[in-house]
Coordinates of C-alpha atoms in Angstrom, one line a residue:
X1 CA -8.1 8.0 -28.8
X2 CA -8.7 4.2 -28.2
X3 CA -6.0 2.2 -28.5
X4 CA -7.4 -1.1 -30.2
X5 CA -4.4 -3.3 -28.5
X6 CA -5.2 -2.5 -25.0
X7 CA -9.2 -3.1 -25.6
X8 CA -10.5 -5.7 -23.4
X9 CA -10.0 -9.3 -25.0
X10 CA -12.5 -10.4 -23.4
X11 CA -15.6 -8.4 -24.8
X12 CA -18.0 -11.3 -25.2
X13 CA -18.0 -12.1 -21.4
X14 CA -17.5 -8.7 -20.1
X15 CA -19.5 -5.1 -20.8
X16 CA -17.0 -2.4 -21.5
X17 CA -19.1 0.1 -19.7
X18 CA -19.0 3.6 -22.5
X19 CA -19.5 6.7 -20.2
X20 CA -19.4 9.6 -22.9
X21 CA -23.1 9.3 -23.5
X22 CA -25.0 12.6 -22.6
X23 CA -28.6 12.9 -22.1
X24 CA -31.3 14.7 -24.7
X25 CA -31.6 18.4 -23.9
X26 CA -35.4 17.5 -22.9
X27 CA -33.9 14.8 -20.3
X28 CA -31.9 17.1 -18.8
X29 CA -34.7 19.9 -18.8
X30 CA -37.0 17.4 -16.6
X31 CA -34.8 16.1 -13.9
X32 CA -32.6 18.9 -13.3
X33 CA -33.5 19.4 -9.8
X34 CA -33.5 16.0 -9.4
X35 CA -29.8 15.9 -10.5
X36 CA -28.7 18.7 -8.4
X37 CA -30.2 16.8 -5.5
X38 CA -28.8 13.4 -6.5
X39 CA -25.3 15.3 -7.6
X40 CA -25.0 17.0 -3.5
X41 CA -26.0 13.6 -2.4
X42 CA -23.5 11.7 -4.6
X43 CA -20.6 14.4 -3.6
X44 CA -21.2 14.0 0.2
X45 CA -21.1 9.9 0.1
X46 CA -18.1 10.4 -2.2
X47 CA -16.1 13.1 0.6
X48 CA -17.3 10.2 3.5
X49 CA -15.7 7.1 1.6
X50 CA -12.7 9.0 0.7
X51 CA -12.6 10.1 4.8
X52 CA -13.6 6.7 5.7
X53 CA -11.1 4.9 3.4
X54 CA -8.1 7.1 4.0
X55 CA -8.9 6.8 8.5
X56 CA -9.4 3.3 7.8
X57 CA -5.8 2.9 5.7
X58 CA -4.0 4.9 8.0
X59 CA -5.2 2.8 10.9
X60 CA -4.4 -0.3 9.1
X61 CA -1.0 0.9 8.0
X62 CA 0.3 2.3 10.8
X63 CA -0.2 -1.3 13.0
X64 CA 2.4 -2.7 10.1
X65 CA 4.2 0.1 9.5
X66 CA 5.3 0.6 13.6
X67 CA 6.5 -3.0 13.7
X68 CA 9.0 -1.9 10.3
X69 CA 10.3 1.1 12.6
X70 CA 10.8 -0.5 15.9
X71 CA 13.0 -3.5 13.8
X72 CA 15.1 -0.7 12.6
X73 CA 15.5 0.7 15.8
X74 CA 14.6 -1.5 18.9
X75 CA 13.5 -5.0 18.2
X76 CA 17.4 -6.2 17.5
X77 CA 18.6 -5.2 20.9
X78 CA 14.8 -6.2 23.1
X79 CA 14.4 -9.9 20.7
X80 CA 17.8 -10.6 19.7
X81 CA 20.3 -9.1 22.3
X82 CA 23.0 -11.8 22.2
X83 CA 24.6 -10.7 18.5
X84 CA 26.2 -9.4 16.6
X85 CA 24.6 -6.0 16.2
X86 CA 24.4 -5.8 12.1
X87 CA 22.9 -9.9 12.7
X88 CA 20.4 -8.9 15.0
X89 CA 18.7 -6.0 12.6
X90 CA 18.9 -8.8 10.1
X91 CA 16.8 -11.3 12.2
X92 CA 14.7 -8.3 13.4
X93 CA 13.6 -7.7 9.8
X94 CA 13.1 -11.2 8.7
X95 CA 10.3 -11.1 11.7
X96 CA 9.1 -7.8 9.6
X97 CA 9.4 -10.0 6.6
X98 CA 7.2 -12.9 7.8
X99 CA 4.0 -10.3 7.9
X100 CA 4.5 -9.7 4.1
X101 CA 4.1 -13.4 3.6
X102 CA 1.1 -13.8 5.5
X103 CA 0.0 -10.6 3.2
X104 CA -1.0 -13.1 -0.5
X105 CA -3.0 -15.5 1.9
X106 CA -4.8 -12.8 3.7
X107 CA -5.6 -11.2 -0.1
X108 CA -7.2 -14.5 -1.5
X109 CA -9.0 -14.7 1.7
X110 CA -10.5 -11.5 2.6
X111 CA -10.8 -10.7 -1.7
X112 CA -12.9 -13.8 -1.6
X113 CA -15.1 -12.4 0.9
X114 CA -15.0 -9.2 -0.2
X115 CA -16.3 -10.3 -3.6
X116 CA -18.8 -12.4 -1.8
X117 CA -20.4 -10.2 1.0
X118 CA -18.8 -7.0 0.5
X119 CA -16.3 -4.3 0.7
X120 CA -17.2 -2.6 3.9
X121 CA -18.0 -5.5 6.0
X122 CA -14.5 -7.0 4.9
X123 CA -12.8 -4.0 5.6
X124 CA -14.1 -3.9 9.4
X125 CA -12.9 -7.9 9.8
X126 CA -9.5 -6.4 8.4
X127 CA -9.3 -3.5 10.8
X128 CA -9.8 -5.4 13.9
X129 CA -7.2 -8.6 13.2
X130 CA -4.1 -6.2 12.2
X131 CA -5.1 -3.6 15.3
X132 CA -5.2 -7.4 17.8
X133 CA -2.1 -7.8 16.4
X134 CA -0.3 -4.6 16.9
X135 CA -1.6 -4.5 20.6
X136 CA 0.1 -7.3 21.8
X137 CA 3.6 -6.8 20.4
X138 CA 3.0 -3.8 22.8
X139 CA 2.1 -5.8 25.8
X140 CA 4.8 -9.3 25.1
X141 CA 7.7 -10.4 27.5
X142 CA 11.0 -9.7 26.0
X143 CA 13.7 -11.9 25.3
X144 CA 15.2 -11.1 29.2
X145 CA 12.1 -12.6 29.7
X146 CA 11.2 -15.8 28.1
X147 CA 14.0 -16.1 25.9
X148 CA 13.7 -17.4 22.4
X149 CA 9.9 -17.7 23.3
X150 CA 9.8 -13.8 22.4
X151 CA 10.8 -14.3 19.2
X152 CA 8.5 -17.2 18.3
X153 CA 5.4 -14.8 19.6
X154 CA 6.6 -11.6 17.7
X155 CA 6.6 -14.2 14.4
X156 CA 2.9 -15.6 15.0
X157 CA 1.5 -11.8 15.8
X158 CA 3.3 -10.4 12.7
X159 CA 1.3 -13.6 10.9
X160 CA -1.7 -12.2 12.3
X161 CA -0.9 -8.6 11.5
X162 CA -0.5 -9.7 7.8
X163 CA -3.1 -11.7 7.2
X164 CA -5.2 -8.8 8.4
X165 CA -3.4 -6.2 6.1
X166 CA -3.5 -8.6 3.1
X167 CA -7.1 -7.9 2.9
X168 CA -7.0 -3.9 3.6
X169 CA -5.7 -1.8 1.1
X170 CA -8.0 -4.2 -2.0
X171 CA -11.1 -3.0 -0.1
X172 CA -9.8 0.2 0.7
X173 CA -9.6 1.3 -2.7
X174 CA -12.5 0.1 -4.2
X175 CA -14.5 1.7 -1.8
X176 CA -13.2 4.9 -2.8
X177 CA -12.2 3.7 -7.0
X178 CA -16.1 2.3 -7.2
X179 CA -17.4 5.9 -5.6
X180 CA -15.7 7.9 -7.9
X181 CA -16.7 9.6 -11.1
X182 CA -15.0 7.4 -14.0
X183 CA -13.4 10.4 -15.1
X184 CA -11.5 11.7 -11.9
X185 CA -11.2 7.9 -10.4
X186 CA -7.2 8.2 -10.7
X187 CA -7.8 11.7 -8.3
X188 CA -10.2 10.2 -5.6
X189 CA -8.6 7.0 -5.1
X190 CA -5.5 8.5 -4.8
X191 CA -6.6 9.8 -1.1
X192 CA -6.6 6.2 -0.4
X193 CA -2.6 6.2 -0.9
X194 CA -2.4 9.0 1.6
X195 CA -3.0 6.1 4.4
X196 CA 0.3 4.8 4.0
X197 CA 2.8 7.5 4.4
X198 CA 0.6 9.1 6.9
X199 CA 0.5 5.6 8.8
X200 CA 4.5 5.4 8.1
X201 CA 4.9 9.1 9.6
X202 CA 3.0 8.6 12.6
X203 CA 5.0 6.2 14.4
X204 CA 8.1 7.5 13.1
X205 CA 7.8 10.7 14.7
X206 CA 6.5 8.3 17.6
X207 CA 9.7 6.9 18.2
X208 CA 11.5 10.3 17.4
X209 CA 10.2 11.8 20.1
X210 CA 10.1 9.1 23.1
X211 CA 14.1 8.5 21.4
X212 CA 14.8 12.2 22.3
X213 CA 12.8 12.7 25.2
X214 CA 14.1 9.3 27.5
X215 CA 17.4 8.1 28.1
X216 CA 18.2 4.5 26.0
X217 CA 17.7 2.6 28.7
X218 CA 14.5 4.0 30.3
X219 CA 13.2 3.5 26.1
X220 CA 14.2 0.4 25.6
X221 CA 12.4 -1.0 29.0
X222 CA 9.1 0.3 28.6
X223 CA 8.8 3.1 26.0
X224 CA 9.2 1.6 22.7
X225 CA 5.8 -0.2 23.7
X226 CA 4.0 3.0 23.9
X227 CA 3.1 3.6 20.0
X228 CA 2.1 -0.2 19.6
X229 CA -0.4 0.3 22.9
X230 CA -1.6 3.7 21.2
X231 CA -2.8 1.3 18.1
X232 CA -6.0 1.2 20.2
X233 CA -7.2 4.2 19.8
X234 CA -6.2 4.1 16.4
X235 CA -8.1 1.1 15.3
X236 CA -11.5 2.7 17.5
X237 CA -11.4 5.6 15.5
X238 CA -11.1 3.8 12.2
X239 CA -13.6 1.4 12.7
X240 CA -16.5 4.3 13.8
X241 CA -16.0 5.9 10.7
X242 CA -15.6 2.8 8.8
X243 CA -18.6 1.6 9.8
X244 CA -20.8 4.7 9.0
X245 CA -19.8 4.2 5.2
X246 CA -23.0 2.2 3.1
X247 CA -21.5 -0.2 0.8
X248 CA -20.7 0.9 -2.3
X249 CA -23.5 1.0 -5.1
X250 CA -21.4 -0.8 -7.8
X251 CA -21.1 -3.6 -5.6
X252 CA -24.9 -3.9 -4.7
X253 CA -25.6 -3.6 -8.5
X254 CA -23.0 -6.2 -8.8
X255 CA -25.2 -8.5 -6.1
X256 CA -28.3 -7.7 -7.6
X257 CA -28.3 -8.3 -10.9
X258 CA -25.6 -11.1 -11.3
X259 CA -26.9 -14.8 -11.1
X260 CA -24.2 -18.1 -9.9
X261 CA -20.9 -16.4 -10.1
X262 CA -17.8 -18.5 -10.6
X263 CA -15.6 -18.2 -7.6
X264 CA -13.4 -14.9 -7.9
X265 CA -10.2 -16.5 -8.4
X266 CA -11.1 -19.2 -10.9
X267 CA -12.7 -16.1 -13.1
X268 CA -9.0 -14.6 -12.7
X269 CA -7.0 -17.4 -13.5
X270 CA -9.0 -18.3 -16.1
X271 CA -9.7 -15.0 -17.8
X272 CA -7.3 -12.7 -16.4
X273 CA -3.9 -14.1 -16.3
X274 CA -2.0 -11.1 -17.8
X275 CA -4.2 -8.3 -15.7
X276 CA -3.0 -11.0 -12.6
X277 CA 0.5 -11.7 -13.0
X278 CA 1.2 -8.3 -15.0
X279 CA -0.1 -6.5 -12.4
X280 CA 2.4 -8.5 -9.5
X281 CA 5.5 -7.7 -11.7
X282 CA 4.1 -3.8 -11.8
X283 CA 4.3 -3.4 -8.3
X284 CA 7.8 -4.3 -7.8
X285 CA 9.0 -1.0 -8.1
X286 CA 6.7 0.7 -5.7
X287 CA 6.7 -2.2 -3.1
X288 CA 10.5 -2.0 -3.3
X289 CA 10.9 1.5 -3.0
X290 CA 9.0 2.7 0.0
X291 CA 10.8 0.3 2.5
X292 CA 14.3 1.1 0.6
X293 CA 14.0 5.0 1.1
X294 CA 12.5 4.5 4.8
X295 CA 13.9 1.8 6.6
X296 CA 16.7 0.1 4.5
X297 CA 18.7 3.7 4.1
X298 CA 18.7 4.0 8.1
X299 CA 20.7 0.8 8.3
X300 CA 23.3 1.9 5.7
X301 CA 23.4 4.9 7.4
X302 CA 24.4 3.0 10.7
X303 CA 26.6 0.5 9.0
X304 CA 28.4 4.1 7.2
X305 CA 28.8 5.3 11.0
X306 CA 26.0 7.9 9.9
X307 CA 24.3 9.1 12.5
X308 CA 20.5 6.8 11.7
X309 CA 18.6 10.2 13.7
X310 CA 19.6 12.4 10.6
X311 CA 18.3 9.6 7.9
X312 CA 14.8 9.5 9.9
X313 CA 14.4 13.2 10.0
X314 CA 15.1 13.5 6.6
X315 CA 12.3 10.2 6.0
X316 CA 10.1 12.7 7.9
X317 CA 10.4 15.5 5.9
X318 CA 10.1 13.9 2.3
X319 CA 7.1 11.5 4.1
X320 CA 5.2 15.4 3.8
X321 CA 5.7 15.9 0.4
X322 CA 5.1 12.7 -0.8
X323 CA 1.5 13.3 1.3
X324 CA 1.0 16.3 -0.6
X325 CA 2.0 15.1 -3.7
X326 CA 0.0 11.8 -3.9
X327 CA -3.4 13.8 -5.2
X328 CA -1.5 15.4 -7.4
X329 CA 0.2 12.4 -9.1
X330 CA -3.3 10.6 -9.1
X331 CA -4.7 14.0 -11.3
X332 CA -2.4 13.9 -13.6
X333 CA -2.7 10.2 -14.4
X334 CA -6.7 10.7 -15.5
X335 CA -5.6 13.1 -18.1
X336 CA -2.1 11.8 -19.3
X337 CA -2.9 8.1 -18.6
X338 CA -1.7 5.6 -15.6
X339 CA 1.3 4.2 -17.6
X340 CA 2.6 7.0 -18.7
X341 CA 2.9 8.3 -15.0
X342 CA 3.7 4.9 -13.3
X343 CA 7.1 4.6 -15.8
X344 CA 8.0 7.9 -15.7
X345 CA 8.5 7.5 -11.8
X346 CA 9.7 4.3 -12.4
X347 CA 12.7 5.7 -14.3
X348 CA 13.2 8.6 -11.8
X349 CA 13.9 5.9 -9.1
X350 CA 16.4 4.0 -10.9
X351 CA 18.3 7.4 -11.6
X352 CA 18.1 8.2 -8.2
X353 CA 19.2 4.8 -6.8
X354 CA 23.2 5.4 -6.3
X355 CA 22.9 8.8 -5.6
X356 CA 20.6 7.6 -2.6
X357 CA 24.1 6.2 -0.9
X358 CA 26.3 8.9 -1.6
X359 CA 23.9 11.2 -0.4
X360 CA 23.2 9.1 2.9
X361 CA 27.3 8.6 3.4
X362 CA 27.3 13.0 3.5
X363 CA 25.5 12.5 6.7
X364 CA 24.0 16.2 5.2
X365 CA 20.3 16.4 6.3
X366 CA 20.1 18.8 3.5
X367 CA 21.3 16.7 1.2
X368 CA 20.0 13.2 2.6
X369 CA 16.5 15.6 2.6
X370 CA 16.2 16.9 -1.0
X371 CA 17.2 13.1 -2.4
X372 CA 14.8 11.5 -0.1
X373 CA 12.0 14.2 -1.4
X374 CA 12.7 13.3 -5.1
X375 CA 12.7 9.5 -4.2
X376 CA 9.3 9.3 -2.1
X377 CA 7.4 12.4 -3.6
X378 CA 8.1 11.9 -7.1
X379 CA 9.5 8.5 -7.3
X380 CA 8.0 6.7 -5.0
X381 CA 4.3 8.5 -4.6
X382 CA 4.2 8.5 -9.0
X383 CA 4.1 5.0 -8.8
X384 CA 2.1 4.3 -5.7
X385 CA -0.8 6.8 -6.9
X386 CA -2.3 5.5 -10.1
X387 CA -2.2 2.1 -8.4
X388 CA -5.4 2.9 -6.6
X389 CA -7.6 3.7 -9.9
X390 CA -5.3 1.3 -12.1
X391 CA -5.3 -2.2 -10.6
X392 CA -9.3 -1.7 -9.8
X393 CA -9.8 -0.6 -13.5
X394 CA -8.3 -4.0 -14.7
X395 CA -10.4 -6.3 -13.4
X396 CA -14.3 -6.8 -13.4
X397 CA -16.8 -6.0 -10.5
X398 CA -17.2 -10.0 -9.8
X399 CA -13.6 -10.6 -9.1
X400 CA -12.4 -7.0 -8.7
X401 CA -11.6 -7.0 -4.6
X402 CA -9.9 -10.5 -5.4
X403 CA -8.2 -9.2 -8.3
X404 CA -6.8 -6.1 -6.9
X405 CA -6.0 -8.1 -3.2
X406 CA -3.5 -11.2 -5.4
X407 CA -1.7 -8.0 -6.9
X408 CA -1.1 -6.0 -4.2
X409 CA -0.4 -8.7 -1.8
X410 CA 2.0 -10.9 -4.2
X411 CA 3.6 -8.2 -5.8
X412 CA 4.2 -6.9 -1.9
X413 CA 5.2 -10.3 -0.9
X414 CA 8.0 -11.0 -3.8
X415 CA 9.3 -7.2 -3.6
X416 CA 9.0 -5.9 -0.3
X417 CA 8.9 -9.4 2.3
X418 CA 12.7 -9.7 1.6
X419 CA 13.8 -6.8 0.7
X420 CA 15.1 -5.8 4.1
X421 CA 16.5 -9.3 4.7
X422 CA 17.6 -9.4 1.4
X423 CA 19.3 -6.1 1.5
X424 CA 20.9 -6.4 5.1
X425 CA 22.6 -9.6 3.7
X426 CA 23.8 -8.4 0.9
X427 CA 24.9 -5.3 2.9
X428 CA 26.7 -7.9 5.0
X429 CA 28.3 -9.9 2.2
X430 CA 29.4 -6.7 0.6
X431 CA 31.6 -5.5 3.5
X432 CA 29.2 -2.5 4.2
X433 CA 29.5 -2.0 -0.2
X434 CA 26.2 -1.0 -1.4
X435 CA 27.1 -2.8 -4.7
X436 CA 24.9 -5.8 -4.7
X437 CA 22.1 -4.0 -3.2
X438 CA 21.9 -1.5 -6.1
X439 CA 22.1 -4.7 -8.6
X440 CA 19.3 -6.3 -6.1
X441 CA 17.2 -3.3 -6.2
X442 CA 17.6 -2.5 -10.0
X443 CA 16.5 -5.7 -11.3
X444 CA 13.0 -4.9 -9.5
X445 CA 12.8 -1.5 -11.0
X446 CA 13.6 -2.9 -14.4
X447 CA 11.3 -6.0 -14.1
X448 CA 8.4 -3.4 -13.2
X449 CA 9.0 -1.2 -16.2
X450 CA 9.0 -4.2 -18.7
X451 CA 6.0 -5.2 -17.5
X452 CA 4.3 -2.0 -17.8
X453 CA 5.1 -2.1 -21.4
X454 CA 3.0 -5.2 -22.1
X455 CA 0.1 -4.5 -20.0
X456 CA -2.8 -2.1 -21.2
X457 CA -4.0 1.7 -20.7
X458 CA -6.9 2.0 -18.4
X459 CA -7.6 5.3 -17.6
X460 CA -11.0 6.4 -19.3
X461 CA -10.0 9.8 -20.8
X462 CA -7.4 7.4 -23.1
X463 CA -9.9 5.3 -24.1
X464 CA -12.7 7.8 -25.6
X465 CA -14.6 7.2 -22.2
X466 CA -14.7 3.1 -22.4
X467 CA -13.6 1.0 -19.3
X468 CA -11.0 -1.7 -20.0
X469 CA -13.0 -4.4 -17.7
X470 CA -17.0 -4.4 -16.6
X471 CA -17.4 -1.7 -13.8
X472 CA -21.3 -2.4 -13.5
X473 CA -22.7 0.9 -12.9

């Protein structure tokens, strides 16, 4: 049933798009075999946007997410060699933390184009800068090197890498959100969210294996560099399938049939300030999250005398059933709703947050394992799911990459930019205590969850088969 308080406010200027309507039986007698035809047709575009998007994410995610693993494991000894080992990891993540806020600029930017010329041409432009990026850092002097001069480089390629990024996982989604059937849009674009564990796994197994297989000295000369030189390939595969997607059809209606448009962030600061800054505070949790269970645990682990190997198997074995989970979490937000799902896990991770040191200080993969699998595959991947139908479903076709892109990339910027630094000082303040951490990382949690309260019920099964915002089909 409707809920009256979370219908669009702003029905005069948009068209809430009704989707329950079903055709007279004499309708559907006379273009039945056209339907079949134009269903087969519709499924196989859907199946290559979903590939296309998910390559495409993972290709963008794992350039960022490779530069987050070698700061937890390499950059503080190859960039910052001359202290204190707890300081270095803290000025190797904030160089992680400068790509995040590169991330908001990168969004306005590539949103605007997005909105402008489209999502698949964006996405390509996307693709290239963060893969540029990521192939350097592989192929840079050291601080033995050049000195401080390494450090200043790693900075301005992690800008590049995130203004790329900023633009990627907007367009991503709406490729795959716009494709989908209204009804199973929390499903579908779900498969976009598989990019980013998949991209996080990749080089974390990467550095698993060259860690085991080389002595520390041989790794940290040459063989950390290997998974940032392997980006290449990476990016070449993404972009060939990325570029054999069409653009998507709610887009070109979009094109068509609109006249002058208002530039995409002046329509969402001027009629979508609670879907906007809503939206930032509701990804706190999620953006919060992800680097806390995967990279901020492996330095507690160190600074607990824990051996970090053990933390990062354990990452590896909850990354796979967060994967297979994500679809799962996205289904079950079409029929229950996207709230309802992003809270619940919302709640799970604040219950889980304390327990998450205790069970790290065991040094037990077991244990380390099953709290890591509760954190990323229900915690974690319940909140990161319904994001890809959800933030799309908020915001109107005209300013909907833009929309989607301030979100992510804000929300990103505020919760996950520091939270390493953040974290790592306060881990340093604390004496090694996990106290003010906990606080640090509950107030985002919370903040999320308040905000969730206040903003409104998209999925279409909740709102007898209305959108929220105009979707232009």
């Amino acid at each position: 049933m409707t809920n009256n308080a979370e219908a669009s406010p702003r029905a005069g200027t948009e068209r809430s798009t009704t989707l329950d309507e079903d055709p007279s039986p004499g309708e559907r007698s006379t273009s039945a075999a056209a339907d079949g035809v134009d269903d087969r047709s519709r499924s196989a575009g859907l199946r290559r946007t979903v590939l296309a998007s998910v390559v495409g994410t993972i290709a963008e995610y794992y350039d960022f997410f490779i530069y987050g693993t070698a700061s937890a494991l390499v950059f503080n000894k190859v960039f910052f060699p001359d202290v204190d080992p707890l300081v270095g990891t803290l000025a190797a993540f904030s160089t992680y933390a400068v790509g995040f806020f590169a991330r908001p600029l990168g969004g306005i930017v590539w949103g605007h184009v997005g909105d402008r010329i489209g999502r698949r041409q964006t996405l390509v432009f996307t693709l290239l800068l963060t893969g540029i990026g990521t192939f350097l850092v592989g192929v840079m002097p050291t601080y033995e090197q050049i000195g401080l001069w390494a450090a200043v480089i790693l900075v301005v390629v992690r800008l590049i890498q995130g203004f790329g990024v900023g633009g990627e996982q907007g367009g991503a989604v709406l490729l795959t959100a716009e494709a989908s059937p209204a009804r199973r849009r929390g499903f579908f674009a779900s498969f976009v969210q598989l990019g980013s564990p998949v991209a996080y796994l990749i080089p974390t197994a990467l550095f698993a294996v060259l860690q085991g297989g080389m002595s520390e000295e041989v790794f940290l000369s040459w063989g950390w560099r290997i998974p940032f030189l392997l980006s290449a390939i990476v990016v070449v595969v993404g972009l060939y399938i990325r570029l054999r997607v069409p653009e998507t059809e709610v887009f070109r209606n979009m094109k068509e049939h609109s006249g002058h448009r208002p530039a995409p962030i002046r329509t969402l600061l001027r009629d979508h300030r609670l879907e906007v800054f809503g939206g930032i505070a509701v990804k706190f949790v999620e953006a919060a999250m992800f680097p806390f269970y995967t990279i901020f645990l492996v330095t507690y682990a160190r600074s607990q005398d824990v051996d970090a190997s053990v933390v990062l198997d354990a990452v590896i074995i909850a990354i796979v059933a967060e994967i297979v989970m994500i679809p799962l979490w996205g289904k079950l937000s079409d029929r229950v709703g996207r709230k309802p799902v992003y809270i619940g896990a919302a709640a799970l991770n604040l219950v889980l947050l304390i327990p998450s040191f205790y069970a790290v200080q065991t040094g037990n993969i077991v244990v380390i394992a099953l709290l890591l699998i509760a954190g990323l595959a229900i915690g974690h991947a319940g909140t990161y799911a319904p994001q890809a139908s959800y933030f799309p479903e908020l915001f109107p076709s005209s300013a909907r990459y833009s929309g989607v892109s301030v979100v992510w990339q804000f929300g990103a910027m505020i919760a996950s930019g520091p939270f390493t630094v953040v974290a790592a000082a306060l881990l340093l303040a604390g004496d090694g205590s996990f106290g003010w951490v906990a606080v640090y990382v509950s107030v985002l949690i919370v903040i999320s969850m308040i905000a969730l309260t206040k903003m409104p019920e998209t999925a279409v099964r909740r709102r007898d088969g209305a959108e929220y915002a105009d979707w232009s089909h």
